[in-house]
Coordinates of C-alpha atoms in Angstrom, one line a residue:
M1 CA -0.1 0.1 0.1
S2 CA 3.1 2.4 0.5
Q3 CA 4.3 1.8 -2.3
L4 CA 1.2 2.9 -4.2
V5 CA 0.9 6.0 -2.5
E6 CA 4.7 6.7 -3.5
L7 CA 3.6 5.6 -7.2
C8 CA 0.7 8.1 -6.9
L9 CA 3.0 11.2 -5.5
V10 CA 5.7 10.4 -8.2
S11 CA 3.1 10.2 -11.5
P12 CA 0.6 12.6 -12.3
V13 CA -1.4 10.1 -13.3
V14 CA -2.1 6.3 -12.3
T15 CA -4.1 3.7 -14.2
V16 CA -4.6 0.2 -13.2
P17 CA -2.4 -1.6 -15.4
L18 CA 0.4 0.9 -14.6
A19 CA -0.1 0.1 -10.8
A20 CA -0.1 -3.7 -11.1
K21 CA 3.2 -3.2 -13.4
E22 CA 5.1 -1.4 -10.8
L23 CA 4.0 -2.9 -7.8
R24 CA 4.3 -6.3 -9.6
V25 CA 0.8 -7.4 -8.3
S26 CA -2.4 -8.7 -10.4
Q27 CA -4.7 -5.8 -11.7
Q28 CA -7.4 -6.9 -9.4
A29 CA -4.9 -6.2 -6.7
A30 CA -4.0 -2.9 -8.1
T31 CA -7.7 -2.1 -8.1
T32 CA -8.4 -3.2 -4.8
M33 CA -5.8 -1.1 -3.2
I34 CA -6.9 2.1 -5.4
D35 CA -10.5 1.5 -4.0
E36 CA -9.0 1.4 -0.8
L37 CA -7.2 4.8 -1.3
S38 CA -10.4 6.2 -3.4
S39 CA -10.8 9.0 -0.5
S40 CA -7.4 10.7 -1.0
L41 CA -7.6 9.8 -5.0
R42 CA -9.5 11.5 -7.7
E43 CA -11.0 9.5 -10.8
L44 CA -10.0 11.8 -13.8
T45 CA -12.0 9.9 -16.4
G46 CA -15.4 9.9 -15.4
R47 CA -15.8 6.2 -16.8
G48 CA -16.1 2.6 -15.4
R49 CA -13.5 1.5 -18.1
C50 CA -10.0 2.6 -18.6
R51 CA -10.0 5.0 -15.5
A52 CA -7.3 6.9 -14.3
W53 CA -6.6 8.5 -11.0
A54 CA -4.5 11.8 -9.6
V55 CA -3.8 12.7 -6.0
I56 CA -6.6 15.4 -4.5

């Protein structure tokens, strides 16, 4: 989880595939971690698919 926070602070936009690749976890695990941080992240795309997040 701390690595995901670090990634979000370093990268202006974070996607599930990017997070999964950088953290070496499955896309499902990356999605779960991003959902847990949803209060601190802002979803930028407004879509259900191909979503991207940024730090508020």
